[in-house]
Short mmCIF file of C-alpha atoms and ligand atoms in Angstrom, two decimals:
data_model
loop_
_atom_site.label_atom_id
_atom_site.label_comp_id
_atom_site.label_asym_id
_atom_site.label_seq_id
_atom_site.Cartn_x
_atom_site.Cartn_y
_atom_site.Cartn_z
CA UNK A 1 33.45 -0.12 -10.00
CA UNK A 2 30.44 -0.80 -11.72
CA UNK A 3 27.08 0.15 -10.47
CA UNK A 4 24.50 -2.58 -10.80
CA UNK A 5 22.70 -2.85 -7.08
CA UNK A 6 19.85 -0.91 -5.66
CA UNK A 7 18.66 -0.91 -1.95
CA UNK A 8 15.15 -0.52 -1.29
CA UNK A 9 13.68 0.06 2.29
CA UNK A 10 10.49 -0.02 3.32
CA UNK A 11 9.52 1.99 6.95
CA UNK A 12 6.90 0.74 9.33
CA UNK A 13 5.72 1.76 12.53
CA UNK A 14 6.72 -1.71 13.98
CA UNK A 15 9.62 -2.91 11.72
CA UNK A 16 12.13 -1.45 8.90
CA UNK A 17 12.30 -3.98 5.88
CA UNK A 18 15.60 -3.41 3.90
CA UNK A 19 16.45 -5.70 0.69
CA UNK A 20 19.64 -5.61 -1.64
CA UNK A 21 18.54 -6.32 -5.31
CA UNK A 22 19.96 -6.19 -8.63
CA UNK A 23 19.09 -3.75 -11.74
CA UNK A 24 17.21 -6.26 -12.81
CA UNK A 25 15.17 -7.64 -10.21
CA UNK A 26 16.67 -10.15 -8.60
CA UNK A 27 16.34 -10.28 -4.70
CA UNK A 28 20.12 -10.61 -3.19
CA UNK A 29 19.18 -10.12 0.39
CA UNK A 30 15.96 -9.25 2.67
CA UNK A 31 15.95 -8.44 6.56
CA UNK A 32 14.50 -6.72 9.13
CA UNK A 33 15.15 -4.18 11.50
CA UNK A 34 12.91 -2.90 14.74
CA UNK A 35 11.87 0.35 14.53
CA UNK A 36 13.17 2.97 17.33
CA UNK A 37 10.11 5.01 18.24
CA UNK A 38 11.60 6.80 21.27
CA UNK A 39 12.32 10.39 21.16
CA UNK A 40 9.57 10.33 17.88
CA UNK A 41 11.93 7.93 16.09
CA UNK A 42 15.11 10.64 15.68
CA UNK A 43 17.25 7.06 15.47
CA UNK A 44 15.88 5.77 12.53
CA UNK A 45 17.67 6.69 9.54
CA UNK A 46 21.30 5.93 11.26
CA UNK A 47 19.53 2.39 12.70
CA UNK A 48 18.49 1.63 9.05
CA UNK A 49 21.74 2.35 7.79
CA UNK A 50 24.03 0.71 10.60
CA UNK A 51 22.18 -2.66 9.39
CA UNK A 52 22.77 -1.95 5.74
CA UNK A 53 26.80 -1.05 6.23
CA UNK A 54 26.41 -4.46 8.53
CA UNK A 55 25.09 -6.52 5.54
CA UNK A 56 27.31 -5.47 3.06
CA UNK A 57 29.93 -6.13 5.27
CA UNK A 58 28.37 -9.99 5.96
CA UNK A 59 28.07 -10.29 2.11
CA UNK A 60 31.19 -8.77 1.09
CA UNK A 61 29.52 -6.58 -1.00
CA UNK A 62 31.29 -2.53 -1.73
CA UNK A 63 28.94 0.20 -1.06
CA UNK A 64 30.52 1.17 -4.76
CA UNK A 65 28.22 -0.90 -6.22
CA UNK A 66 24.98 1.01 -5.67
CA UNK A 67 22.85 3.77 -7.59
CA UNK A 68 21.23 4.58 -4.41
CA UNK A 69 18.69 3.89 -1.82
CA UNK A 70 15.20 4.20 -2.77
CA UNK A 71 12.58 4.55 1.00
CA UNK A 72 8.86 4.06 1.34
CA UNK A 73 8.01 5.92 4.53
CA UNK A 74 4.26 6.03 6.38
CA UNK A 75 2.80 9.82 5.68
CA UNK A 76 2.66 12.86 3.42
CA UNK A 77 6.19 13.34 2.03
CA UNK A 78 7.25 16.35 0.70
CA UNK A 79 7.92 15.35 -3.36
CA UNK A 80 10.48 17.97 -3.56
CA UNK A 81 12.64 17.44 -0.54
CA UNK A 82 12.02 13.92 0.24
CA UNK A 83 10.52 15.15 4.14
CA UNK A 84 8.33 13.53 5.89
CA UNK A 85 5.79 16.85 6.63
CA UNK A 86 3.93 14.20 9.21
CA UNK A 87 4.05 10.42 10.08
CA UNK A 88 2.33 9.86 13.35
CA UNK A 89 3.03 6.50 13.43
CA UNK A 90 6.77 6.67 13.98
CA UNK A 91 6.46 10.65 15.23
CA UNK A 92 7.71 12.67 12.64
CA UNK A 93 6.48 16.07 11.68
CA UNK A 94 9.06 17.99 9.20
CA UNK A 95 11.87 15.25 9.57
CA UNK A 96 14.26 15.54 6.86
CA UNK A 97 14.73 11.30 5.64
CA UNK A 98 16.54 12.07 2.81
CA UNK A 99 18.92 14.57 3.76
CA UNK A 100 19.71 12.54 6.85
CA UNK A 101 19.93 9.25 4.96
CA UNK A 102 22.62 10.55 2.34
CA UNK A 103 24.80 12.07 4.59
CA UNK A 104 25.18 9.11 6.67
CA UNK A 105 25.52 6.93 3.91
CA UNK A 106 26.95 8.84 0.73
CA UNK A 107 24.50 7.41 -1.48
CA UNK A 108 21.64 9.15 -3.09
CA UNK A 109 17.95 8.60 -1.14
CA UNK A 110 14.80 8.83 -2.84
CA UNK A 111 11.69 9.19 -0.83
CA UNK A 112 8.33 8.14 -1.18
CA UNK A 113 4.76 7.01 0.74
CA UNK A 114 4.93 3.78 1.39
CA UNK A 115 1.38 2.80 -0.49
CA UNK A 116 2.64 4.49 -3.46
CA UNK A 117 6.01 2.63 -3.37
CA UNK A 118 4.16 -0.63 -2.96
CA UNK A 119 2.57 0.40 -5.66
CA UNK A 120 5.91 0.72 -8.38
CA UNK A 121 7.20 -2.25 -6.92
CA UNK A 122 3.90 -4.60 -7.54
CA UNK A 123 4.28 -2.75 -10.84
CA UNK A 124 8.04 -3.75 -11.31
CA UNK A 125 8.20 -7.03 -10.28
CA UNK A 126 4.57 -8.13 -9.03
CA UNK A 127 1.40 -8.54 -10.95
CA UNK A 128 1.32 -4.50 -12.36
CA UNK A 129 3.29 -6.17 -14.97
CA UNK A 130 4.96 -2.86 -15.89
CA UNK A 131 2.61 -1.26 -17.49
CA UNK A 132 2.52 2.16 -17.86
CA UNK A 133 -0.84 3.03 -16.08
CA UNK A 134 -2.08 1.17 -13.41
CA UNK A 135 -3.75 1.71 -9.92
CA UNK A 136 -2.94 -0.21 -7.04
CA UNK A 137 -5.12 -0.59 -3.90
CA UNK A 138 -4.52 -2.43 -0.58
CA UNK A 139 -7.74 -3.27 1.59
CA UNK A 140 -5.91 -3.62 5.05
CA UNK A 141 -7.15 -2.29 8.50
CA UNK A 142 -7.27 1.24 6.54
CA UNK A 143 -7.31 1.55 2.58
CA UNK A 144 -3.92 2.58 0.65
CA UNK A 145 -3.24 3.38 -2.85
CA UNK A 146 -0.96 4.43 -5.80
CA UNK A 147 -1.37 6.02 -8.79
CA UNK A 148 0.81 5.25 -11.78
CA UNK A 149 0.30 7.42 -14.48
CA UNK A 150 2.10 7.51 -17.94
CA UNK A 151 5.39 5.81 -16.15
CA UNK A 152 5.30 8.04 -13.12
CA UNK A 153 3.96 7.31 -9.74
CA UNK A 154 1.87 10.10 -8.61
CA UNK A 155 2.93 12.08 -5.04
CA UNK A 156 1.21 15.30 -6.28
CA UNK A 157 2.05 18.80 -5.31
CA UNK A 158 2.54 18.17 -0.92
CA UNK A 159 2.60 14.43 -1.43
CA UNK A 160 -1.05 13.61 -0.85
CA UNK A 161 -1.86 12.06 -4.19
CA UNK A 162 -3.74 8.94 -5.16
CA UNK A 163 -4.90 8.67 -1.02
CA UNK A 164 -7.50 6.53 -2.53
CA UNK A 165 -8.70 5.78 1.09
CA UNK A 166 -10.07 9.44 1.99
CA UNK A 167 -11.98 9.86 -1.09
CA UNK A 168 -15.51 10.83 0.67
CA UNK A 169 -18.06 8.09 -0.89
CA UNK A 170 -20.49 8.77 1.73
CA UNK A 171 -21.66 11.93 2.86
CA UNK A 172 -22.10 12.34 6.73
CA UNK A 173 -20.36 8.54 7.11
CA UNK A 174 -18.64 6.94 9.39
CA UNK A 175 -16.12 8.78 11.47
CA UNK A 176 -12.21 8.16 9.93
CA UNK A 177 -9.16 8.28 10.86
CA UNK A 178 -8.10 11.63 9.17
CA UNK A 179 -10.78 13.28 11.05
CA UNK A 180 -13.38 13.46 8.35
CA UNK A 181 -16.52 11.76 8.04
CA UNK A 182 -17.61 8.65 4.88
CA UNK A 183 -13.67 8.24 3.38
CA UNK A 184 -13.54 5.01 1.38
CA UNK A 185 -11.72 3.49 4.00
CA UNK A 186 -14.34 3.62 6.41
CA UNK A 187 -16.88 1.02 3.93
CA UNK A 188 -13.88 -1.09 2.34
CA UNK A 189 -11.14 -1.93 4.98
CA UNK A 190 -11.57 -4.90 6.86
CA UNK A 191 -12.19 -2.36 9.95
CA UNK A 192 -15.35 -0.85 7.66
CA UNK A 193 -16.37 -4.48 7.13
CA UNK A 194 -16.50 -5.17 10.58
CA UNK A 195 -18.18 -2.13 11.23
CA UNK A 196 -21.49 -2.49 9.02
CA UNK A 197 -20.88 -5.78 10.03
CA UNK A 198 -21.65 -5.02 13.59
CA UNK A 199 -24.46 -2.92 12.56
CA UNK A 200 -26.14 -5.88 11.34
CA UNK A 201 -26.14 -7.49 14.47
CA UNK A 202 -27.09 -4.63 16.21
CA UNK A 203 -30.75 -5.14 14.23
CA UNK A 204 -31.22 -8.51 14.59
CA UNK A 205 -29.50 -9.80 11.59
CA UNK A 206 -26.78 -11.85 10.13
CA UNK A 207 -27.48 -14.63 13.00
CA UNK A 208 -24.87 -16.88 11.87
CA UNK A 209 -22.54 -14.07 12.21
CA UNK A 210 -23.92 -13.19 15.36
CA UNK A 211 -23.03 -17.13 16.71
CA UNK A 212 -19.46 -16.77 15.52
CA UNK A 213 -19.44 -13.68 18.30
CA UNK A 214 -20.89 -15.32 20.96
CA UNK A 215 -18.36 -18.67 20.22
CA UNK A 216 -15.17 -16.45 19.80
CA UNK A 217 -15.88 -12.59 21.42
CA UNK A 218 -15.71 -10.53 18.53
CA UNK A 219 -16.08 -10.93 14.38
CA UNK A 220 -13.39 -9.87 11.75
CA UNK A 221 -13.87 -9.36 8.05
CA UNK A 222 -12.84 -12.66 7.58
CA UNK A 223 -16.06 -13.97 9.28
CA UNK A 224 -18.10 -11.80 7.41
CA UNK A 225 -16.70 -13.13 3.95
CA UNK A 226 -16.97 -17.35 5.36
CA UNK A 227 -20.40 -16.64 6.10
CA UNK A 228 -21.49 -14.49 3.22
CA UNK A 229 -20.17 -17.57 1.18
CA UNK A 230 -21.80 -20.13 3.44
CA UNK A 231 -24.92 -18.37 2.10
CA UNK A 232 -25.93 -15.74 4.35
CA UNK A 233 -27.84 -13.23 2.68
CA UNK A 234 -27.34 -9.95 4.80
CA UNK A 235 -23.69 -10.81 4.80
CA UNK A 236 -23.64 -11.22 0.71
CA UNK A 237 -25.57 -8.20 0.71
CA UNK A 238 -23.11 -5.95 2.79
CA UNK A 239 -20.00 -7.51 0.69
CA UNK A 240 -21.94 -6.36 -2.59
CA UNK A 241 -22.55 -2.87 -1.09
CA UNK A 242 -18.53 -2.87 -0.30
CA UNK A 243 -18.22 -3.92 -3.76
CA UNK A 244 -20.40 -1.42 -5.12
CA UNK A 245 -18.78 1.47 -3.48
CA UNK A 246 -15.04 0.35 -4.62
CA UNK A 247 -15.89 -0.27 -7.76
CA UNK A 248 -17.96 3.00 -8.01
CA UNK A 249 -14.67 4.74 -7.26
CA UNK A 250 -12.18 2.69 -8.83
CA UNK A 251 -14.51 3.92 -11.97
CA UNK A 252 -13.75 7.62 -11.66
CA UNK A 253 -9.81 6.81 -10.57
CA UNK A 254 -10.04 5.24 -13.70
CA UNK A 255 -11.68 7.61 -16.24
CA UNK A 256 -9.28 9.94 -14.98
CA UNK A 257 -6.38 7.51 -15.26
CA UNK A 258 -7.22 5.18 -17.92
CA UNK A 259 -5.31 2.24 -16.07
CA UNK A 260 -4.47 -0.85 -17.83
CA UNK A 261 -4.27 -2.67 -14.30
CA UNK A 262 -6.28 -2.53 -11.34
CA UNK A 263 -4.13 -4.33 -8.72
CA UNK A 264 -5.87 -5.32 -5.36
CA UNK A 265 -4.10 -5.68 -2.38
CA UNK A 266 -4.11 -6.14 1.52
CA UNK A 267 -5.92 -8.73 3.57
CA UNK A 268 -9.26 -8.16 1.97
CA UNK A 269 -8.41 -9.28 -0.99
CA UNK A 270 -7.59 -12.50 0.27
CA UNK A 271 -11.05 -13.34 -0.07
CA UNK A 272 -10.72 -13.73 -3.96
CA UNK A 273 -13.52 -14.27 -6.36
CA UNK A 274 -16.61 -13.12 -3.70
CA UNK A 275 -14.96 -9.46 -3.99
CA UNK A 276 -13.56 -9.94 -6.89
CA UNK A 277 -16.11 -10.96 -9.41
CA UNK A 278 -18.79 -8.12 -8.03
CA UNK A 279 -16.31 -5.76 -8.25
CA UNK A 280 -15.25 -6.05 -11.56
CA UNK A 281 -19.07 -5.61 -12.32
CA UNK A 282 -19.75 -2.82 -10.44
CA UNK A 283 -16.60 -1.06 -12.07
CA UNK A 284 -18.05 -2.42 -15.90
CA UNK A 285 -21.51 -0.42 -14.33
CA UNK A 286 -19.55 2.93 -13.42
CA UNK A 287 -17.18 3.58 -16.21
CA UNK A 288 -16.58 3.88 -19.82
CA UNK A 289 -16.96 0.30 -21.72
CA UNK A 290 -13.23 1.61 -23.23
CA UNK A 291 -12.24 2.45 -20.06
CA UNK A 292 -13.60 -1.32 -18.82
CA UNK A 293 -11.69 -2.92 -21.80
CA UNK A 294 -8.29 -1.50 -21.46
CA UNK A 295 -8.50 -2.51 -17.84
CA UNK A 296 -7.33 -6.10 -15.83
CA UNK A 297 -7.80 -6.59 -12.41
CA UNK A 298 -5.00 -8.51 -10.23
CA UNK A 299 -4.83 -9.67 -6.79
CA UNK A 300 -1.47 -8.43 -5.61
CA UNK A 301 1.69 -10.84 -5.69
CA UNK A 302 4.20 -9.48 -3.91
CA UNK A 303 2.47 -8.80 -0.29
CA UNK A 304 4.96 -6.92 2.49
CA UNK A 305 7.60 -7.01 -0.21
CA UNK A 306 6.40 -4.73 -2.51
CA UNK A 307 7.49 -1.68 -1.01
CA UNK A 308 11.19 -3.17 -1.09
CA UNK A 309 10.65 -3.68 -4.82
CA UNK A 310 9.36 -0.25 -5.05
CA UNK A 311 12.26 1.29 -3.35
CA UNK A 312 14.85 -0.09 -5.32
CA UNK A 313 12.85 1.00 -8.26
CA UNK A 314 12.28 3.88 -7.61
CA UNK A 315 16.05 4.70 -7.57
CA UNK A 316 16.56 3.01 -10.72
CA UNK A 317 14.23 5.03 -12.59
CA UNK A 318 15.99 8.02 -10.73
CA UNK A 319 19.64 6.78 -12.24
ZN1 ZN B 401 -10.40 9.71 5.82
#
């Protein structure tokens, strides 16, 4: 039988997201599964593919017809082996995915981090436009990112390449999550925005910020960006600082890079043309004008499905 499917799967801490699509794009069929977290989520891989076997079954489609499975999975995966060294989110330290994975299902299993998967699929199919260099950075409750250099995603030499969000841009910073002190994440995630955010009110200012507490308990970044545009000026100020800082590193990623596509992503970027349009300045301020005019930025199309997209391409560019 002819090959011409790919599966892609995408691993979360809260749900799996499997899709069926063709060779050439085309989504044939998207779904969800929970994920097991007891016994640090040992179940996984054979609940992922008990659904799959159960779709293809529903859709009357052979297993024949795939090159493979292609995972995004939350941690530092080992490049070579396709382990996951350490995911604390679903509890695995050394846990073999893809050996597990293939000999349940007799296909071939590719593994990579999730943010660099999102990253080929919003490259494949989303607004990356498949270009051959392009970064790719999601402003969520943390900061993600994925390199994509001359074709190639990057995972590096243990799998922590192009963590965009623990690149230090401020020395004795705010505390983050990987233990260290000023990572990106801490200034650019919606979390960071809340934070300075809360520092403002701590001094006074911001007041129309400050209301929106008092009215609904607590602030989120999406507060901070209403009022900035409503025309507070500590707010504005803060958002250019954010602004400022991304772009400042986006600048280096990029003389190092030379990407043809900045993509932004996550629930930050949501806020459009008030990040958008000071960040594209700050980055003209921090890099080489023929750095600056090779480059685009995009607001990310594809959302939670780009890491499905990114699976199932990353299997066809392994076939
Ligand atoms: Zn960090």
């Amino acid at each position: 039988m002819e090959k011409d499917l790919l599966i892609g799967i995408d691993i979360g801490g809260t749900t799996v997201k499997n899709a069926i699509i063709t060779k050439q794009g085309e989504l044939i069929a998207k779904w969800e599964v929970n994920t097991d977290l007891s016994d640090q989520g040992v179940r996984v891989p054979d609940d992922v593919w008990a659904s799959i076997e159960n779709k293809l079954t529903e859709l009357d489609i052979s297993k024949d017809r795939f090159f493979g499975m292609g995972v995004g999975a939350p941690g530092f995966i080992e490049p070579e082996t396709g382990k996951v060294a350490i995911a604390v989110n679903i509890g695995w330290q050394d846990f073999a995915l893809k050996d597990i994975l293939e000999k349940v299902s007799g296909l071939p299993v590719y593994v990579e981090n999730d943010a660099n998967i999102a990253a080929l699929g919003e490259n494949w199919m989303g607004s990356g436009n498949q270009v051959e260099n392009m970064i790719a950075v999601t402003l969520g409750t943390g900061v993600g990112g994925g390199i994509i250099a001359n074709g190639q995603v990057i995972s590096g030499a243990n799998g922590t390449g192009a963590e965009i969000g623990h690149i230090t841009v401020e020395k004795d910073g705010a505390y983050c999550n990987c233990g260290r002190y000023g990572c990106l994440e801490t200034v650019t995630s919606a979390t960071g925005i809340v934070r300075q955010a809360q520092e403002l009110m701590e001094v006074g200012k911001a007041e129309p910020l400050q209301q929106r507490k008092e009215q609904n308990g607590a602030i989120t970044a999406k507060d901070v960006f209403e009022v900035a545009e409503a025309g507070d000026a500590d707010c504005k100020e803060l958002l250019l600082h954010v602004c400022d800082v991304l772009g400042a590193t986006l600048a280096m990623l990029a003389i190092t890079t030379n990407p043809a596509k900045i993509v932004i992503g996550g629930g930050v970027s949501k806020a459009g043309d008030i990040i958008l349009e000071p960040l594209k300045e700050a980055f003209e301020k921090y890099t080489l004008p023929r750095t600056n005019e090779a480059c685009d930025f995009e607001i990310a199309q594809l959302g939670n499905d780009a890491g499905v997209y990114g699976g199932a391409y990353l299997v066809l560019q392994n076939s």
